[in-house]
mmCIF file of C-alpha atoms and ligand atoms in Angstrom:
data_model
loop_
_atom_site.group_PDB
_atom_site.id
_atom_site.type_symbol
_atom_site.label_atom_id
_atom_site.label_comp_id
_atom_site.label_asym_id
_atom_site.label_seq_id
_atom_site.Cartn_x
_atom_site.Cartn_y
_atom_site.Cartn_z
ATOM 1 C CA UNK P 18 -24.449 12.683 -25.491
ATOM 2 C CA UNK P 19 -21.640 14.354 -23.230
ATOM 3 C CA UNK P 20 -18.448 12.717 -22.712
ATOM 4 C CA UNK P 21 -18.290 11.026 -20.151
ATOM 5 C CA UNK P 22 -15.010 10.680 -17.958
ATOM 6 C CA UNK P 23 -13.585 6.953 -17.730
ATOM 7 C CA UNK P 24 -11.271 5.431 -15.487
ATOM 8 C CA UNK P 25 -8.501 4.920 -18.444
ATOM 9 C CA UNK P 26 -8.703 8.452 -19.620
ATOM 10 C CA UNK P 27 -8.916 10.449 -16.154
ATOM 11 C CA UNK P 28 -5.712 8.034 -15.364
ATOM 12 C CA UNK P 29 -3.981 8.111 -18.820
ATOM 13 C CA UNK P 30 -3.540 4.520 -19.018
ATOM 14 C CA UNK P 31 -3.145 3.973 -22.722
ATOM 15 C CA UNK P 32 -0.018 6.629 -22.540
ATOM 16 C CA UNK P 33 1.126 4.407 -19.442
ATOM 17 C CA UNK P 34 1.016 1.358 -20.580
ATOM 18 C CA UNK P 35 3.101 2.476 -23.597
ATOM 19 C CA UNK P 36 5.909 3.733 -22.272
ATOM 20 C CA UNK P 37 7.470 0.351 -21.086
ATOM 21 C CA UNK P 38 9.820 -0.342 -23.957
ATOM 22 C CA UNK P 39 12.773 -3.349 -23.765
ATOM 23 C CA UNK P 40 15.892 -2.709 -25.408
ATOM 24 C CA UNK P 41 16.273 -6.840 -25.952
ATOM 25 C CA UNK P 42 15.507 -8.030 -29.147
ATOM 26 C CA UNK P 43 13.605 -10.093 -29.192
ATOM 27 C CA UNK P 44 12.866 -8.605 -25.763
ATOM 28 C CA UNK P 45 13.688 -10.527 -22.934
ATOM 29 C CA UNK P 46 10.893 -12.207 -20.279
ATOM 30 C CA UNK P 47 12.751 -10.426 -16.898
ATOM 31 C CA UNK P 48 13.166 -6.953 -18.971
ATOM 32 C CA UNK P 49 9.520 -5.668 -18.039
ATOM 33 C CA UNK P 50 10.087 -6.339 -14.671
ATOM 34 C CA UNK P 51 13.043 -4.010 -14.714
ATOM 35 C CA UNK P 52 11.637 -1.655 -16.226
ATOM 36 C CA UNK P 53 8.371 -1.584 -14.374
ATOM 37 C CA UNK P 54 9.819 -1.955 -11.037
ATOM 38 C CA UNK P 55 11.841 1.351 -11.883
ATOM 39 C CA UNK P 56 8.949 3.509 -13.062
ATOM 40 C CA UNK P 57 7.484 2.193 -10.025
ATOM 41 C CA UNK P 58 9.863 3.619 -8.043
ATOM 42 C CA UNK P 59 9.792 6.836 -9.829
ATOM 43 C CA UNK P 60 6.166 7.172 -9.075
ATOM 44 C CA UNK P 61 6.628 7.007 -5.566
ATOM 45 C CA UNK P 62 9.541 9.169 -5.732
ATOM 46 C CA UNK P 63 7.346 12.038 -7.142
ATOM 47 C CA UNK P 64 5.015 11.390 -4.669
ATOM 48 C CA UNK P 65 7.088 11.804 -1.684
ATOM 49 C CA UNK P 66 8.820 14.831 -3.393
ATOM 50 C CA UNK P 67 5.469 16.213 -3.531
ATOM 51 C CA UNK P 68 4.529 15.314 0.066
ATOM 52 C CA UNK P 69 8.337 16.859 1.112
ATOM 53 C CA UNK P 70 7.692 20.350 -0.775
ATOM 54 C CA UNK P 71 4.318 20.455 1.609
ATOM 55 C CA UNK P 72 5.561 19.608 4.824
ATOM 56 C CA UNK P 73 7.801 22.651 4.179
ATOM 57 C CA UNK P 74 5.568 24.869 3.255
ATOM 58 C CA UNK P 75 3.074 23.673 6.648
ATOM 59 C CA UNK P 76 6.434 24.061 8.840
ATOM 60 C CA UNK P 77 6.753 27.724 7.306
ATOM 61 C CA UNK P 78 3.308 27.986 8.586
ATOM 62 C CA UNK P 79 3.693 26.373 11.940
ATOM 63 C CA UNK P 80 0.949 23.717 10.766
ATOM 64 C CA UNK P 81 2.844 20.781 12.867
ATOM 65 C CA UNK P 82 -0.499 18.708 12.642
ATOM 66 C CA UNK P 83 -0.561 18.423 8.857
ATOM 67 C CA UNK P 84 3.585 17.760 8.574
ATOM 68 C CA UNK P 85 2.871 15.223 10.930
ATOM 69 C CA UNK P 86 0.494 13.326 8.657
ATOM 70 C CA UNK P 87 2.249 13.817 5.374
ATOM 71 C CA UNK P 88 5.032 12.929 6.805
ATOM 72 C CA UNK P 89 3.155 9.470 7.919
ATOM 73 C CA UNK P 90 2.410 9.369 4.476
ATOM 74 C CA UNK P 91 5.826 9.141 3.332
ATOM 75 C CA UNK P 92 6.917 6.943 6.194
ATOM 76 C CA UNK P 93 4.160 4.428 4.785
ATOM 77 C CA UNK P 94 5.118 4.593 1.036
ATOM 78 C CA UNK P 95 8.726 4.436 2.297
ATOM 79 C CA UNK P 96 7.510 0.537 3.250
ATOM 80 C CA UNK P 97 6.376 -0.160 0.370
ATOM 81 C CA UNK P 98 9.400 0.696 -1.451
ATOM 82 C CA UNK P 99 11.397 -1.742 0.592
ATOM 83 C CA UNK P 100 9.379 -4.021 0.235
ATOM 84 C CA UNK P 101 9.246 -3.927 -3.474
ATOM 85 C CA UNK P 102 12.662 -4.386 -4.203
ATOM 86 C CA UNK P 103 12.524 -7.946 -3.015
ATOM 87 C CA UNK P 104 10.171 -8.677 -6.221
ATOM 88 C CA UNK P 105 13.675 -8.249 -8.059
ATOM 89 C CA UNK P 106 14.945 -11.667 -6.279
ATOM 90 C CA UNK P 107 12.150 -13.839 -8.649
ATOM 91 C CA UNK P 108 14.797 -12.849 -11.197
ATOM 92 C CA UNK P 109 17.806 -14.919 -11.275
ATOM 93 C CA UNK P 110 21.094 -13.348 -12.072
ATOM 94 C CA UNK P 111 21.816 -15.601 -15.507
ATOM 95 C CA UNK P 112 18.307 -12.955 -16.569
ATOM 96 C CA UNK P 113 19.453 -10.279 -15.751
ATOM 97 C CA UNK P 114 23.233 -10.658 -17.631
ATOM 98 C CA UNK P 115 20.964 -11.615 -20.480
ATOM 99 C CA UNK P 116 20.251 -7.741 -20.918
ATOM 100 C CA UNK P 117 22.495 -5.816 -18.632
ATOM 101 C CA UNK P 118 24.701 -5.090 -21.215
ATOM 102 C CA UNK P 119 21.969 -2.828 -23.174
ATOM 103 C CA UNK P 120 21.539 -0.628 -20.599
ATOM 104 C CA UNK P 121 25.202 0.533 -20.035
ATOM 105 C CA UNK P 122 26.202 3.968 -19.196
ATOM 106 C CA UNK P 123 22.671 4.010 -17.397
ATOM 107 C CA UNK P 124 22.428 3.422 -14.174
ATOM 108 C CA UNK P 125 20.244 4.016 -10.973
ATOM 109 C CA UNK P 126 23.258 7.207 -10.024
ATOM 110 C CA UNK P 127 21.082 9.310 -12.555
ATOM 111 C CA UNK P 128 17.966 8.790 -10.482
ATOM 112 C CA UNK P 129 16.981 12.526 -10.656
ATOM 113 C CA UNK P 130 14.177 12.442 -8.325
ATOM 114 C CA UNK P 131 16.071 10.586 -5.720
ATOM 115 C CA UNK P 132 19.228 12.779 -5.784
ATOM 116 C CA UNK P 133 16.182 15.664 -5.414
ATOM 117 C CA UNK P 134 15.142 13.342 -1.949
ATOM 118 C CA UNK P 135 18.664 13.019 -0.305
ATOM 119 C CA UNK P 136 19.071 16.984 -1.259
ATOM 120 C CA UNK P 137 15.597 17.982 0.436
ATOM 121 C CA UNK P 138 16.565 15.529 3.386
ATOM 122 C CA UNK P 139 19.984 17.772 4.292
ATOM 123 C CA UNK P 140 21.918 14.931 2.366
ATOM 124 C CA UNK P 141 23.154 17.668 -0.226
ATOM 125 C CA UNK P 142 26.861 17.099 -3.055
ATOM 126 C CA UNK P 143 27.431 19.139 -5.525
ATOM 127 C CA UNK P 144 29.182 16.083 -7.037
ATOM 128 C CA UNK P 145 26.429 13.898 -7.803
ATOM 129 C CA UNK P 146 25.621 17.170 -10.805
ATOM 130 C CA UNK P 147 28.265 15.677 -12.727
ATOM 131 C CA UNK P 148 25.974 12.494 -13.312
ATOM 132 C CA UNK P 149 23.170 14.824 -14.974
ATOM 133 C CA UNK P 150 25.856 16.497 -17.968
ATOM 134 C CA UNK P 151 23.512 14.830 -20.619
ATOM 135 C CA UNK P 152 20.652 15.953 -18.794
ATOM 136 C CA UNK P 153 20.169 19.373 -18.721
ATOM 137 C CA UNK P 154 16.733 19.884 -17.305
ATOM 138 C CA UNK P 155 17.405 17.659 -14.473
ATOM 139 C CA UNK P 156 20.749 19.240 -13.725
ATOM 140 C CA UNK P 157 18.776 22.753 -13.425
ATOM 141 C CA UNK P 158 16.584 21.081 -11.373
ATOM 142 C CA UNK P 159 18.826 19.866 -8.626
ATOM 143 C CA UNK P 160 20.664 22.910 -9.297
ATOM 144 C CA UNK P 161 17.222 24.886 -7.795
ATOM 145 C CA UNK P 162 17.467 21.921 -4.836
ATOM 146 C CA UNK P 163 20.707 22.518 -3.530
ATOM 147 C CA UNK P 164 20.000 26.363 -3.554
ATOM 148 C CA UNK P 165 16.266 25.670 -1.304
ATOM 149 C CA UNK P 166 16.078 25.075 2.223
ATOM 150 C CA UNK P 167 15.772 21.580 3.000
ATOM 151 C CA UNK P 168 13.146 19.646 5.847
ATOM 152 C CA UNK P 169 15.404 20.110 8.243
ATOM 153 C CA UNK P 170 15.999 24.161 7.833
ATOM 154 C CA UNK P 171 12.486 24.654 8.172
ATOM 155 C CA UNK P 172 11.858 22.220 10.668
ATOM 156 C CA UNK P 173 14.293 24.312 13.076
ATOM 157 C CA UNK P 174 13.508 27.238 11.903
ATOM 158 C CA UNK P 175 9.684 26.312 12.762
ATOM 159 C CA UNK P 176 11.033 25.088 16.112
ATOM 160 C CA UNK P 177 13.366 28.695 17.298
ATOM 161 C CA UNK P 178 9.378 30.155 16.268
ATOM 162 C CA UNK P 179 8.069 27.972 19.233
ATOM 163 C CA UNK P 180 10.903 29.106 21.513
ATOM 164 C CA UNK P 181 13.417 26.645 21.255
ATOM 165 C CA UNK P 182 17.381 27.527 20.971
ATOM 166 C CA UNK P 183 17.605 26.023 17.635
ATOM 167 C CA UNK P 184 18.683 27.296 14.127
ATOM 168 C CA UNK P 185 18.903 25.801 10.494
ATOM 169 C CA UNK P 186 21.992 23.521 9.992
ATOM 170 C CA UNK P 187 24.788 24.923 8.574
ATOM 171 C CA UNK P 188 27.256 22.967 5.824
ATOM 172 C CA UNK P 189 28.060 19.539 6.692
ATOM 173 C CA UNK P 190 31.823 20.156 5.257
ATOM 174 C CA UNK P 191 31.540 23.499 7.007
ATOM 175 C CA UNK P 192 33.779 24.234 10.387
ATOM 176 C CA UNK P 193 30.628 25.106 12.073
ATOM 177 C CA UNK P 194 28.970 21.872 11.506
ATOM 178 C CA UNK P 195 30.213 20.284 15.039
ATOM 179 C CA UNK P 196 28.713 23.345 17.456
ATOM 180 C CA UNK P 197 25.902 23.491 15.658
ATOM 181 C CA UNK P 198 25.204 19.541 16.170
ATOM 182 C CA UNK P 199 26.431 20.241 19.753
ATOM 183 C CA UNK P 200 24.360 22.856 20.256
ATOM 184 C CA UNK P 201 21.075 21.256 18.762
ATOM 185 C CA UNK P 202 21.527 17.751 20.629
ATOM 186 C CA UNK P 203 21.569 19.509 24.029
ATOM 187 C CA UNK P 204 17.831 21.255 22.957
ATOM 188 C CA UNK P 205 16.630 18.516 21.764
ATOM 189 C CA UNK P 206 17.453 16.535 24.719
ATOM 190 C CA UNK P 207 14.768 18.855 26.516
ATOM 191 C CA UNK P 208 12.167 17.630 24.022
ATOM 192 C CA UNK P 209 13.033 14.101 24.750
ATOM 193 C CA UNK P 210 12.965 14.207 28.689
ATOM 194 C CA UNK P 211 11.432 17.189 29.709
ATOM 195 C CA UNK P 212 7.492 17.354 30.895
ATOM 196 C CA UNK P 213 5.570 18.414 29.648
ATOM 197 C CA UNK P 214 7.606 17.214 25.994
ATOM 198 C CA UNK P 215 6.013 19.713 22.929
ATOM 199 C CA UNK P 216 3.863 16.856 21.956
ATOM 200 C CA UNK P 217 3.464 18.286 17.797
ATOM 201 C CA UNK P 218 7.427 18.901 17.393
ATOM 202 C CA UNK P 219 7.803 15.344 18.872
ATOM 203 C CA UNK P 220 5.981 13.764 16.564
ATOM 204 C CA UNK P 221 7.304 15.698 13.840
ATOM 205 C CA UNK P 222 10.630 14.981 14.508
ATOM 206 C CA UNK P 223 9.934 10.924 14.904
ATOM 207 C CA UNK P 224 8.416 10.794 12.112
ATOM 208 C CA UNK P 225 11.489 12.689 10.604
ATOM 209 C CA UNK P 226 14.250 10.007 12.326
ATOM 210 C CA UNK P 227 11.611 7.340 11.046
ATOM 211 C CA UNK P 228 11.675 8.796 7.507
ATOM 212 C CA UNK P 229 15.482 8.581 7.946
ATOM 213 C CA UNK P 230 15.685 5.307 8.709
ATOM 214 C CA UNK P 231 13.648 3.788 6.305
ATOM 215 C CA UNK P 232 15.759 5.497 3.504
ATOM 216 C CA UNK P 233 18.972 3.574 5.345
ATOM 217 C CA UNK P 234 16.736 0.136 5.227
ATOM 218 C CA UNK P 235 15.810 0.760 1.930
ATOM 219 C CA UNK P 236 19.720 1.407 0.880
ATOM 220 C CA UNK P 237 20.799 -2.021 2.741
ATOM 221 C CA UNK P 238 17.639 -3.918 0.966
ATOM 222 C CA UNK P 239 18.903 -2.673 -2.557
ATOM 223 C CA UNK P 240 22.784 -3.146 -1.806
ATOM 224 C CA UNK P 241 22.144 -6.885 -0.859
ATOM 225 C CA UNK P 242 19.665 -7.590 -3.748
ATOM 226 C CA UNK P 243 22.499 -5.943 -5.953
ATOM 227 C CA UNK P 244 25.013 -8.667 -4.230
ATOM 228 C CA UNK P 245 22.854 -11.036 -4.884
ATOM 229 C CA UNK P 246 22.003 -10.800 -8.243
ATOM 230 C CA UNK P 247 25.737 -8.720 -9.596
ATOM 231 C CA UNK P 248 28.133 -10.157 -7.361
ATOM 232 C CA UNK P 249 31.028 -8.091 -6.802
ATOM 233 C CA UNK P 250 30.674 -6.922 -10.654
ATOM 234 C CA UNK P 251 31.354 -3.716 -11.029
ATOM 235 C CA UNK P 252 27.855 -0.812 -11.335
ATOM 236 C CA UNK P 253 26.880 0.025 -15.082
ATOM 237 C CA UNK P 254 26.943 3.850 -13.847
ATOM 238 C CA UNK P 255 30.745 2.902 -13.142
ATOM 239 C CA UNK P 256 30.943 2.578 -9.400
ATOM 240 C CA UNK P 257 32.621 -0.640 -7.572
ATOM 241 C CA UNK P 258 28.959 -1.693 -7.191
ATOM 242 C CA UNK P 259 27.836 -3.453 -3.937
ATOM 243 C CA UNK P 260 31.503 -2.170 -2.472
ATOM 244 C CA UNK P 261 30.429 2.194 -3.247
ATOM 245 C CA UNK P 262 26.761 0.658 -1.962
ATOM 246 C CA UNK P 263 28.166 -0.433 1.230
ATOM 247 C CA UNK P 264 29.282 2.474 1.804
ATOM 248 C CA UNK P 265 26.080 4.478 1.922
ATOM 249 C CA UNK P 266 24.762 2.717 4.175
ATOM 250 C CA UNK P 267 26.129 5.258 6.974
ATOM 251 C CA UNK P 268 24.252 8.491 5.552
ATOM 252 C CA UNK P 269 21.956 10.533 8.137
ATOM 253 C CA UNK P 270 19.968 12.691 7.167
ATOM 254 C CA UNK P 271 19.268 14.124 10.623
ATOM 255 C CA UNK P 272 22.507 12.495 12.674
ATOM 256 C CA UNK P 273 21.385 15.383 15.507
ATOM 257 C CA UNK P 274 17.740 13.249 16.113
ATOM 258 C CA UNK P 275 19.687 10.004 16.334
ATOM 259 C CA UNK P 276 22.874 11.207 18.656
ATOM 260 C CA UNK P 277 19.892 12.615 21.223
ATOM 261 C CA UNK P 278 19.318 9.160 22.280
ATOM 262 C CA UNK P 279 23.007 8.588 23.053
ATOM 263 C CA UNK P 280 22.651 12.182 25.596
ATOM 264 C CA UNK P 281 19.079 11.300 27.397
ATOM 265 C CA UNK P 282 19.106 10.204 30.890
ATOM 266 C CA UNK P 283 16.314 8.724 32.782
ATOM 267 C CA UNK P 284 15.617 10.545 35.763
HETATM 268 C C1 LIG F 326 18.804 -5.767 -10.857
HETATM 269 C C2 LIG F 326 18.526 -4.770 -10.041
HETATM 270 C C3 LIG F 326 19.498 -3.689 -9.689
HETATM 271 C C4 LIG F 326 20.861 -3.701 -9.776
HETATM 272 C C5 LIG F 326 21.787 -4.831 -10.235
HETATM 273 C C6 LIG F 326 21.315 -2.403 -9.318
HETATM 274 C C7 LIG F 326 22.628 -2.032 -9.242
HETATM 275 C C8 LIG F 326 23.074 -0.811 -8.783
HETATM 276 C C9 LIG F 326 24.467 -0.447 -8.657
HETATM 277 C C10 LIG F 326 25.660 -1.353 -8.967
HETATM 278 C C11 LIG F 326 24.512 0.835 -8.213
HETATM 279 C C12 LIG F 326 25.770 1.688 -7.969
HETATM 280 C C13 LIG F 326 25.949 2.680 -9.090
HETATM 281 C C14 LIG F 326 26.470 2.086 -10.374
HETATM 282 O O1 LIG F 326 27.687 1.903 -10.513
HETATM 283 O O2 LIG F 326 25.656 1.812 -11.285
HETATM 284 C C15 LIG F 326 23.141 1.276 -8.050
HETATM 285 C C16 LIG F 326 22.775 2.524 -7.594
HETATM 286 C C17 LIG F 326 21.479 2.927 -7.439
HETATM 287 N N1 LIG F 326 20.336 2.206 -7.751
HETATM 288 FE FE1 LIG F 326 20.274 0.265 -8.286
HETATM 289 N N2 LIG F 326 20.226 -1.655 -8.944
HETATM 290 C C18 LIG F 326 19.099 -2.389 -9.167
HETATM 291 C C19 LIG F 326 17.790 -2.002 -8.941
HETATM 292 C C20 LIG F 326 17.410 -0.740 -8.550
HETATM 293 C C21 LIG F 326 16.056 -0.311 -8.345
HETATM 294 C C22 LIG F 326 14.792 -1.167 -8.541
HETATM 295 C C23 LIG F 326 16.093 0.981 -8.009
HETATM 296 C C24 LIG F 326 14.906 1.819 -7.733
HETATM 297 C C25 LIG F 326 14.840 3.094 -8.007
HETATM 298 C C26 LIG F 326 17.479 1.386 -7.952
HETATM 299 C C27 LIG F 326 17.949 2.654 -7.646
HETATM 300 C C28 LIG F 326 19.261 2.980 -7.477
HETATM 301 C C29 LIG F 326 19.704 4.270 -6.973
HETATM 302 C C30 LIG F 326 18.814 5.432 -6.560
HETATM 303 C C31 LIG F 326 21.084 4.226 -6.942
HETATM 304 C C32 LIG F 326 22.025 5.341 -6.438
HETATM 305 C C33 LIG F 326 22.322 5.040 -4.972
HETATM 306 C C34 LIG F 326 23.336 5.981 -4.336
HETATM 307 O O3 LIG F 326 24.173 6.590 -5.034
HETATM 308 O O4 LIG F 326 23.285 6.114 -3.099
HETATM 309 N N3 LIG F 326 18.254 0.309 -8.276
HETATM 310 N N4 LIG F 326 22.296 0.260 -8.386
#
């Protein structure tokens, strides 16, 4: 008889379901939920690298309609992954000490995949490379990252196509980091208050600010869970903890989309 495709095979479920494995011994009750609620997050993170890598490649081909919707798509997983984190609060912080230890140097800092997010998002430091020294193919990887154009490059570029005065960002260190923001506010301002408003870069760009915003929602949701479960311990990657946490809470990944609501008047 042929084979016949099943639903653990086509999904690989056996090789899934294996590759949860505690360092406690004997292993401790809260462990899987660590470690599951991280793959989970890993998951998701491939999936929304995926769905970035697309909407760049439909900006490139001035396929607004389709960003739109992919970008939807990540708004909508984005939810899920703040809500998720709260499934960490069943576990109370006595647990967690009861295996933290183990998992020193390793810490959420060497989350590859969501380094490879904040770089596609414009959120791009050389720095962070220095986490990935024992990790060679990841280091290439965000290494090919910060070289590529990020959402915003091609979302501009896409835009100057349509006749807009826009261009790609330039460095945030970089000296012409304040015109350019300048510059790009006072544009966008026309796509905010001006009839008829391009209705397809609109909704690109909302869903862009919205994308944005649930990454800063899902940074305060994971500092406070941190507080409440750590404390004011210090981060097993080495950081203060909830203090360094705090103090991403202020990254924007498009600051230009948010300032335009500061310059809009009504008329
Ligand atoms: C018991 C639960 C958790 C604790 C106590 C915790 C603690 C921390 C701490 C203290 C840091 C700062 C870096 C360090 O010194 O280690 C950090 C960073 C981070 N964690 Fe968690 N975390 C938890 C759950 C999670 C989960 C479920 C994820 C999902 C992927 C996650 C992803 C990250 C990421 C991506 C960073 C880097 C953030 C940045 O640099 O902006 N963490 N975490």
């Amino acid at each position: 008889m042929e084979h016949q495709l099943s639903y653990n095979e086509y999904l690989a479920v056996a090789e899934l379901l294996r590759l949860q494995r505690p360092k406690s011994n004997p292993p401790h009750h809260d462990e899987m939920l660590f470690i599951i609620i991280h793959q989970t997050y890993e998951l998701w993170f491939k999936l929304i690298l995926h769905e970035f890598d697309a909407v760049k490649e439909d900006l490139c081909r001035d396929d607004w309609f389709t960003a739109e919707r992919r970008l939807w798509r990540v708004v909508e997983i984005q939810r899920v992954l703040v809500s998720q984190i709260h499934i960490l609060e069943t576990m109370p912080p006595v647990n967690f000490l009861a295996f933290r230890d183990l998992l020193k140097p390793a810490s959420g800092f060497q989350s590859s995949q969501f380094r490879e997010m904040e770089f596609l998002l414009g959120l791009k430091d050389r720095r962070v490379l220095g986490c990935f020294n024992d990790d060679l193919q990841a280091k290439a990887q965000l290494e090919r990252r910060l070289e590529e154009s990020t959402l915003a490059d091609e979302f501009y570029k896409a835009m100057a196509r349509r006749g807009f005065q826009v261009a790609p960002p330039p460095q945030r260190s970089s000296f012409e980091w304040q015109s350019w923001l300048e510059r790009t506010v006072s544009e966008l301002v026309k796509l905010y208050v001006e009839e008829p408003a391009d209705d397809a870069v609109y909704r690109v760009a909302e869903r862009l600010i919205e994308v944005d915003e649930n990454l800063s929602l899902w940074r305060y949701h994971h500092m406070k869970i941190v507080e409440r479960i750590i404390g004011s311990r210090i981060g097993t990657g080495g950081s203060e903890g909830v203090g360094y946490l705090k103090h991403t809470l202020g990254y924007k990944a498009f600051p230009e989309l948010w300032e335009v609501r500061s310059r809009i008047e009504f008329s």
